[in-house]
JSON list of C-alpha atoms in Angstrom, two decimals:
[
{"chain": "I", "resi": 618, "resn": "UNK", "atom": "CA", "xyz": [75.86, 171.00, 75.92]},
{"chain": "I", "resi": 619, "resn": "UNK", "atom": "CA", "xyz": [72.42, 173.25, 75.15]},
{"chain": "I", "resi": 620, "resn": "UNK", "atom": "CA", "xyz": [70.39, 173.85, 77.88]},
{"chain": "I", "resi": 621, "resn": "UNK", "atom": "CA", "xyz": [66.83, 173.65, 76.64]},
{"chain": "I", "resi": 622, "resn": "UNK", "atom": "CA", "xyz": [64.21, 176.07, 77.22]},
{"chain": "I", "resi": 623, "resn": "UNK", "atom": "CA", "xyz": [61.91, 173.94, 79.44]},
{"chain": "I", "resi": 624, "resn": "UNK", "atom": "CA", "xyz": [64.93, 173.35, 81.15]},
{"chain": "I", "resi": 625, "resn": "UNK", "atom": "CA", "xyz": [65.77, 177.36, 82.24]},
{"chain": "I", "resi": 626, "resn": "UNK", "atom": "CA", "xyz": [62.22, 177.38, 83.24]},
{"chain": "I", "resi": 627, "resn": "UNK", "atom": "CA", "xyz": [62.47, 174.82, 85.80]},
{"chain": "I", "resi": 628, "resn": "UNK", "atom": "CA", "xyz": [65.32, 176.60, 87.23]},
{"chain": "I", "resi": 629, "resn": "UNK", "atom": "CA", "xyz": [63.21, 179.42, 87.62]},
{"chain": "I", "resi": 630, "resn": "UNK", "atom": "CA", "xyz": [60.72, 178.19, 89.21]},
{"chain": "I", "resi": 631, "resn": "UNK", "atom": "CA", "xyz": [63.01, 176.74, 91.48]},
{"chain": "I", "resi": 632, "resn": "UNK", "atom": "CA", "xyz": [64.47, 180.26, 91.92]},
{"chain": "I", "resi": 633, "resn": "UNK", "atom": "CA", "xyz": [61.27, 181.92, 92.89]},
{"chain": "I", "resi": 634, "resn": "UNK", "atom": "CA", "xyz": [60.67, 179.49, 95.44]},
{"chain": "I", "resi": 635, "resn": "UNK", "atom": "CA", "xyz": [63.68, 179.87, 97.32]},
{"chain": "I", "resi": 636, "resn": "UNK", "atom": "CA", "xyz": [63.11, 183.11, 97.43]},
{"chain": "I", "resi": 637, "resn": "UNK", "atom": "CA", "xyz": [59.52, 183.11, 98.28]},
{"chain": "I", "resi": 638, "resn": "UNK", "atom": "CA", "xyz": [60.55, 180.95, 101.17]},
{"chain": "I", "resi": 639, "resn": "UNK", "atom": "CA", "xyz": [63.70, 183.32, 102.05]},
{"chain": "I", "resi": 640, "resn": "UNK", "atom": "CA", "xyz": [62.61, 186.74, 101.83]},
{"chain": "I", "resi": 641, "resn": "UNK", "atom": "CA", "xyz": [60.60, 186.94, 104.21]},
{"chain": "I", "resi": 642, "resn": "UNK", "atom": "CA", "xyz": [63.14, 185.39, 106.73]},
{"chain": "I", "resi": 643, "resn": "UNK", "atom": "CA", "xyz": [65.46, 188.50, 105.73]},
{"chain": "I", "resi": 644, "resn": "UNK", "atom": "CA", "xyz": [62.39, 191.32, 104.92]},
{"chain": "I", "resi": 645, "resn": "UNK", "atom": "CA", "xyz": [60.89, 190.68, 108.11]},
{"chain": "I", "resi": 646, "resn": "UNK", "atom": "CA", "xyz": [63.37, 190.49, 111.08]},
{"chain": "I", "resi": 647, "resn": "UNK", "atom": "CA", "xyz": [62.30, 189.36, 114.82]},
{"chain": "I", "resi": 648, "resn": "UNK", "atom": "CA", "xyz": [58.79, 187.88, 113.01]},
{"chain": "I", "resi": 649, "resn": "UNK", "atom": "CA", "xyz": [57.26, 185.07, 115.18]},
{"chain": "I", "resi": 650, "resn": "UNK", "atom": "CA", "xyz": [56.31, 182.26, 112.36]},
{"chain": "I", "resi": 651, "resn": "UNK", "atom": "CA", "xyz": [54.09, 180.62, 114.22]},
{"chain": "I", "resi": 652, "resn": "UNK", "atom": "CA", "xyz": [51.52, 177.74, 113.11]},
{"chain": "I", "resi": 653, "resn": "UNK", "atom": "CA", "xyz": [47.78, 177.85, 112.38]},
{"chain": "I", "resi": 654, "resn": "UNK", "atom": "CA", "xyz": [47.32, 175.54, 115.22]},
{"chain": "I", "resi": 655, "resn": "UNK", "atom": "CA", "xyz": [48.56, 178.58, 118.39]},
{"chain": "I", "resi": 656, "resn": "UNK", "atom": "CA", "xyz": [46.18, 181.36, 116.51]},
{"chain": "I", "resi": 657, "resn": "UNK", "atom": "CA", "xyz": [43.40, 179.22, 116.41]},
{"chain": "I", "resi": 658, "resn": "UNK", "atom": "CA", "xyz": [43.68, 178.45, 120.34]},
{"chain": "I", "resi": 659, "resn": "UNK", "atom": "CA", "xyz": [44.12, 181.94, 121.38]},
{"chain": "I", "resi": 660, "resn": "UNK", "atom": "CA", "xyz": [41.31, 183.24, 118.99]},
{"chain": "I", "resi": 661, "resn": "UNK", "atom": "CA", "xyz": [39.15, 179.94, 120.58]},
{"chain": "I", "resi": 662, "resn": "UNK", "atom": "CA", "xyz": [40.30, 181.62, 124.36]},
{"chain": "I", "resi": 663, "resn": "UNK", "atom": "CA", "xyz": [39.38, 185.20, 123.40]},
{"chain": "I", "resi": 664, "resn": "UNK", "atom": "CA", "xyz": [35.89, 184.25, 122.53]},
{"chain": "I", "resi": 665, "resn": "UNK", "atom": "CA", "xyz": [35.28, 181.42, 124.91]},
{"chain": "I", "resi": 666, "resn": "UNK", "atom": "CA", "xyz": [37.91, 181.43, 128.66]},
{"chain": "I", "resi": 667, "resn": "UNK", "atom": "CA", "xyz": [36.37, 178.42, 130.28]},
{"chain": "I", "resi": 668, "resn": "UNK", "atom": "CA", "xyz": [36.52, 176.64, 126.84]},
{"chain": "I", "resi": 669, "resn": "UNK", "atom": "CA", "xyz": [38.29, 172.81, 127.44]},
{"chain": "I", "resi": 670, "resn": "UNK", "atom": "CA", "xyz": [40.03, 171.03, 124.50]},
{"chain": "I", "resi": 671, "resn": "UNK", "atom": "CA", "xyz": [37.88, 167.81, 124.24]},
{"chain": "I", "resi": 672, "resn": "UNK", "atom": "CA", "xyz": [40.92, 165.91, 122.72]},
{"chain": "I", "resi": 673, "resn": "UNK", "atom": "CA", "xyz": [44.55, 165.51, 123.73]},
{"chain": "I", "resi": 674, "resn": "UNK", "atom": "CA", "xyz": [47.87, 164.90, 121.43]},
{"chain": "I", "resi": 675, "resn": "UNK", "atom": "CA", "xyz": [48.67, 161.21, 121.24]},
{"chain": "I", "resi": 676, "resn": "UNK", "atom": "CA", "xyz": [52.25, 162.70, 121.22]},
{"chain": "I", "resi": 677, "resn": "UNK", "atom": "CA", "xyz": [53.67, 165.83, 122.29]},
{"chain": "I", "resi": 678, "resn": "UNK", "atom": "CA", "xyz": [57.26, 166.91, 120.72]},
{"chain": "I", "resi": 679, "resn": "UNK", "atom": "CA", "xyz": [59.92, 167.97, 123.22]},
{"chain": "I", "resi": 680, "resn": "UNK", "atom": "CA", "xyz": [60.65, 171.36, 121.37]},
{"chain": "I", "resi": 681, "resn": "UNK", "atom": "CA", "xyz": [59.23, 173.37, 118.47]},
{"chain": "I", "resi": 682, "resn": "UNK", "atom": "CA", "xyz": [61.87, 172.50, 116.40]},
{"chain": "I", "resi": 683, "resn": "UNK", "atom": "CA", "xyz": [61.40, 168.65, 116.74]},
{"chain": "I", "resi": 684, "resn": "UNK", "atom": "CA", "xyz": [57.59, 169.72, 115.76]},
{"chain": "I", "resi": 685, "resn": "UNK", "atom": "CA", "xyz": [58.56, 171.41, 112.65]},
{"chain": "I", "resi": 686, "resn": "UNK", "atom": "CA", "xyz": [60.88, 168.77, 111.44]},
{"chain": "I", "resi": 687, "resn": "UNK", "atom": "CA", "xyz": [58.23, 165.98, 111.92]},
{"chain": "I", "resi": 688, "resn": "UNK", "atom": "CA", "xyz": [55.79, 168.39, 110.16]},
{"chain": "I", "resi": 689, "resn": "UNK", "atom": "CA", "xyz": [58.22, 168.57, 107.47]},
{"chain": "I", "resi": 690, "resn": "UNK", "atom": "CA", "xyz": [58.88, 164.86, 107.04]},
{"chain": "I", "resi": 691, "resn": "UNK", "atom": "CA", "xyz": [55.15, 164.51, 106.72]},
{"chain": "I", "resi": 692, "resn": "UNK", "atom": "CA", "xyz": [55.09, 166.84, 104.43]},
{"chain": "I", "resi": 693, "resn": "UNK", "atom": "CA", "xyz": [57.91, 165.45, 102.45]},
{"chain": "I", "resi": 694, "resn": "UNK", "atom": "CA", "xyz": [56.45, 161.73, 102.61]},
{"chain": "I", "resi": 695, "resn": "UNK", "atom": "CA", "xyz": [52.79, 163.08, 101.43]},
{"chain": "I", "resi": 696, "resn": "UNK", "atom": "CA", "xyz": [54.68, 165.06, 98.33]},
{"chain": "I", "resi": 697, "resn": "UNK", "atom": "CA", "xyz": [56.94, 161.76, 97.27]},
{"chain": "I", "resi": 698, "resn": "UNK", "atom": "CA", "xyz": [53.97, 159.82, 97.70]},
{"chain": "I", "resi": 699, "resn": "UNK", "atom": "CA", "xyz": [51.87, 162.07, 95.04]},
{"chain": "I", "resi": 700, "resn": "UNK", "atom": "CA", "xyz": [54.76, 162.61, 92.88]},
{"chain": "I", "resi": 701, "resn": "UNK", "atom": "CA", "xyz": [54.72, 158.74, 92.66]},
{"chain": "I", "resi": 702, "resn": "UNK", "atom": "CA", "xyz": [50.93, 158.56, 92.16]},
{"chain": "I", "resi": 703, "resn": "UNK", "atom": "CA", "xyz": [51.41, 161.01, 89.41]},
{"chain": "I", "resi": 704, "resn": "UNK", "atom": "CA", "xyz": [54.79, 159.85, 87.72]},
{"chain": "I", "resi": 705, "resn": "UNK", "atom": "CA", "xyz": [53.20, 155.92, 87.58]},
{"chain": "I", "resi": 706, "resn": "UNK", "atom": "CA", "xyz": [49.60, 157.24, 85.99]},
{"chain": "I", "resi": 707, "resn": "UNK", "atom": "CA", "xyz": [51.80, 159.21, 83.26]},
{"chain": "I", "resi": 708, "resn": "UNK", "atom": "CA", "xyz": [54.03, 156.58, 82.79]},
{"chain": "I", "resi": 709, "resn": "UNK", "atom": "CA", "xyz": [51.07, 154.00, 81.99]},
{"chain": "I", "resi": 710, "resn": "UNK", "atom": "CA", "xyz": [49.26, 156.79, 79.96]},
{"chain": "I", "resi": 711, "resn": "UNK", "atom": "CA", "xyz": [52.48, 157.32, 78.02]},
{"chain": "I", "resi": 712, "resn": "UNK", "atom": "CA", "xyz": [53.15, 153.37, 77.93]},
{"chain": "I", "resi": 713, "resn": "UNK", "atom": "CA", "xyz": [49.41, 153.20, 76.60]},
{"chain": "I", "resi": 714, "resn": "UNK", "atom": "CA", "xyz": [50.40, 156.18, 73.79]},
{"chain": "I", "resi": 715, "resn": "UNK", "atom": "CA", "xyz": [53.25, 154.15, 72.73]},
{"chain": "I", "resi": 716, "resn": "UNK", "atom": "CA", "xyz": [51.57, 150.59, 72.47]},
{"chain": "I", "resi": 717, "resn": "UNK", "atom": "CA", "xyz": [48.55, 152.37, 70.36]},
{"chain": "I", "resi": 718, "resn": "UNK", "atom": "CA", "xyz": [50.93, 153.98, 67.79]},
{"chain": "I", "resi": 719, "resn": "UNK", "atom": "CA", "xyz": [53.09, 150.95, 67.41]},
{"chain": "I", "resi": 720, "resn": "UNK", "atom": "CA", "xyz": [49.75, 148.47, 66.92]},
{"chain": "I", "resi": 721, "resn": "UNK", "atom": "CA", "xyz": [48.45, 151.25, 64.26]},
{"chain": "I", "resi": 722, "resn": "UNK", "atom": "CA", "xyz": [51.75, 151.26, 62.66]},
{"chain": "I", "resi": 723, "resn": "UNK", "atom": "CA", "xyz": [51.81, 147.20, 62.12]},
{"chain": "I", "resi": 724, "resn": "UNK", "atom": "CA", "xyz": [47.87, 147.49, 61.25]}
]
């Protein structure tokens, strides 16, 4: 079995993002990753103390981890959903392609 070109570059791209999302994991040890979301509130409480959110979470997770999994599920669910999007408008535009050539051929 030949592995195709197109193919080896899909396995590098799925290479460099494993390690774009490893290395700095490793590079980086005793990092705090933390989320737009906590800079934004202490940069908000540096500038203004007496500031008060005028909105509260509908839901609060127990832990950070239960946060990041949800965030990552949501994440996962938005992708699928655009991959779908995507995959059905090529598949029509392709399905379109085909129908053309095969009324020009019987012209």
């Amino acid at each position: 079995m030949q592995i195709s070109r197109k193919s080896w570059n899909n396995w590098f791209l799925v290479l460099g993002v494993l390690v774009l999302a490893i290395a700095p994991l490793i590079l980086i040890r005793g990092a705090e990753f933390g989320g737009a979301d906590g800079k934004a509130e202490s940069a908000i409480q540096e500038v203004n103390p007496n500031y008060k959110p005028w909105a509260t979470p509908i839901f609060e997770p127990a832990s950070g981890e239960i946060e990041s999994l949800l965030f990552a599920v949501q994440a996962g669910l938005g992708a699928g959903v655009i991959g779908y999007v995507i995959g059905l408008y090529r598949g029509r535009q392709e399905q379109r392609e085909r129908q053309e050539i095969r009324e020009k051929n019987h012209s």
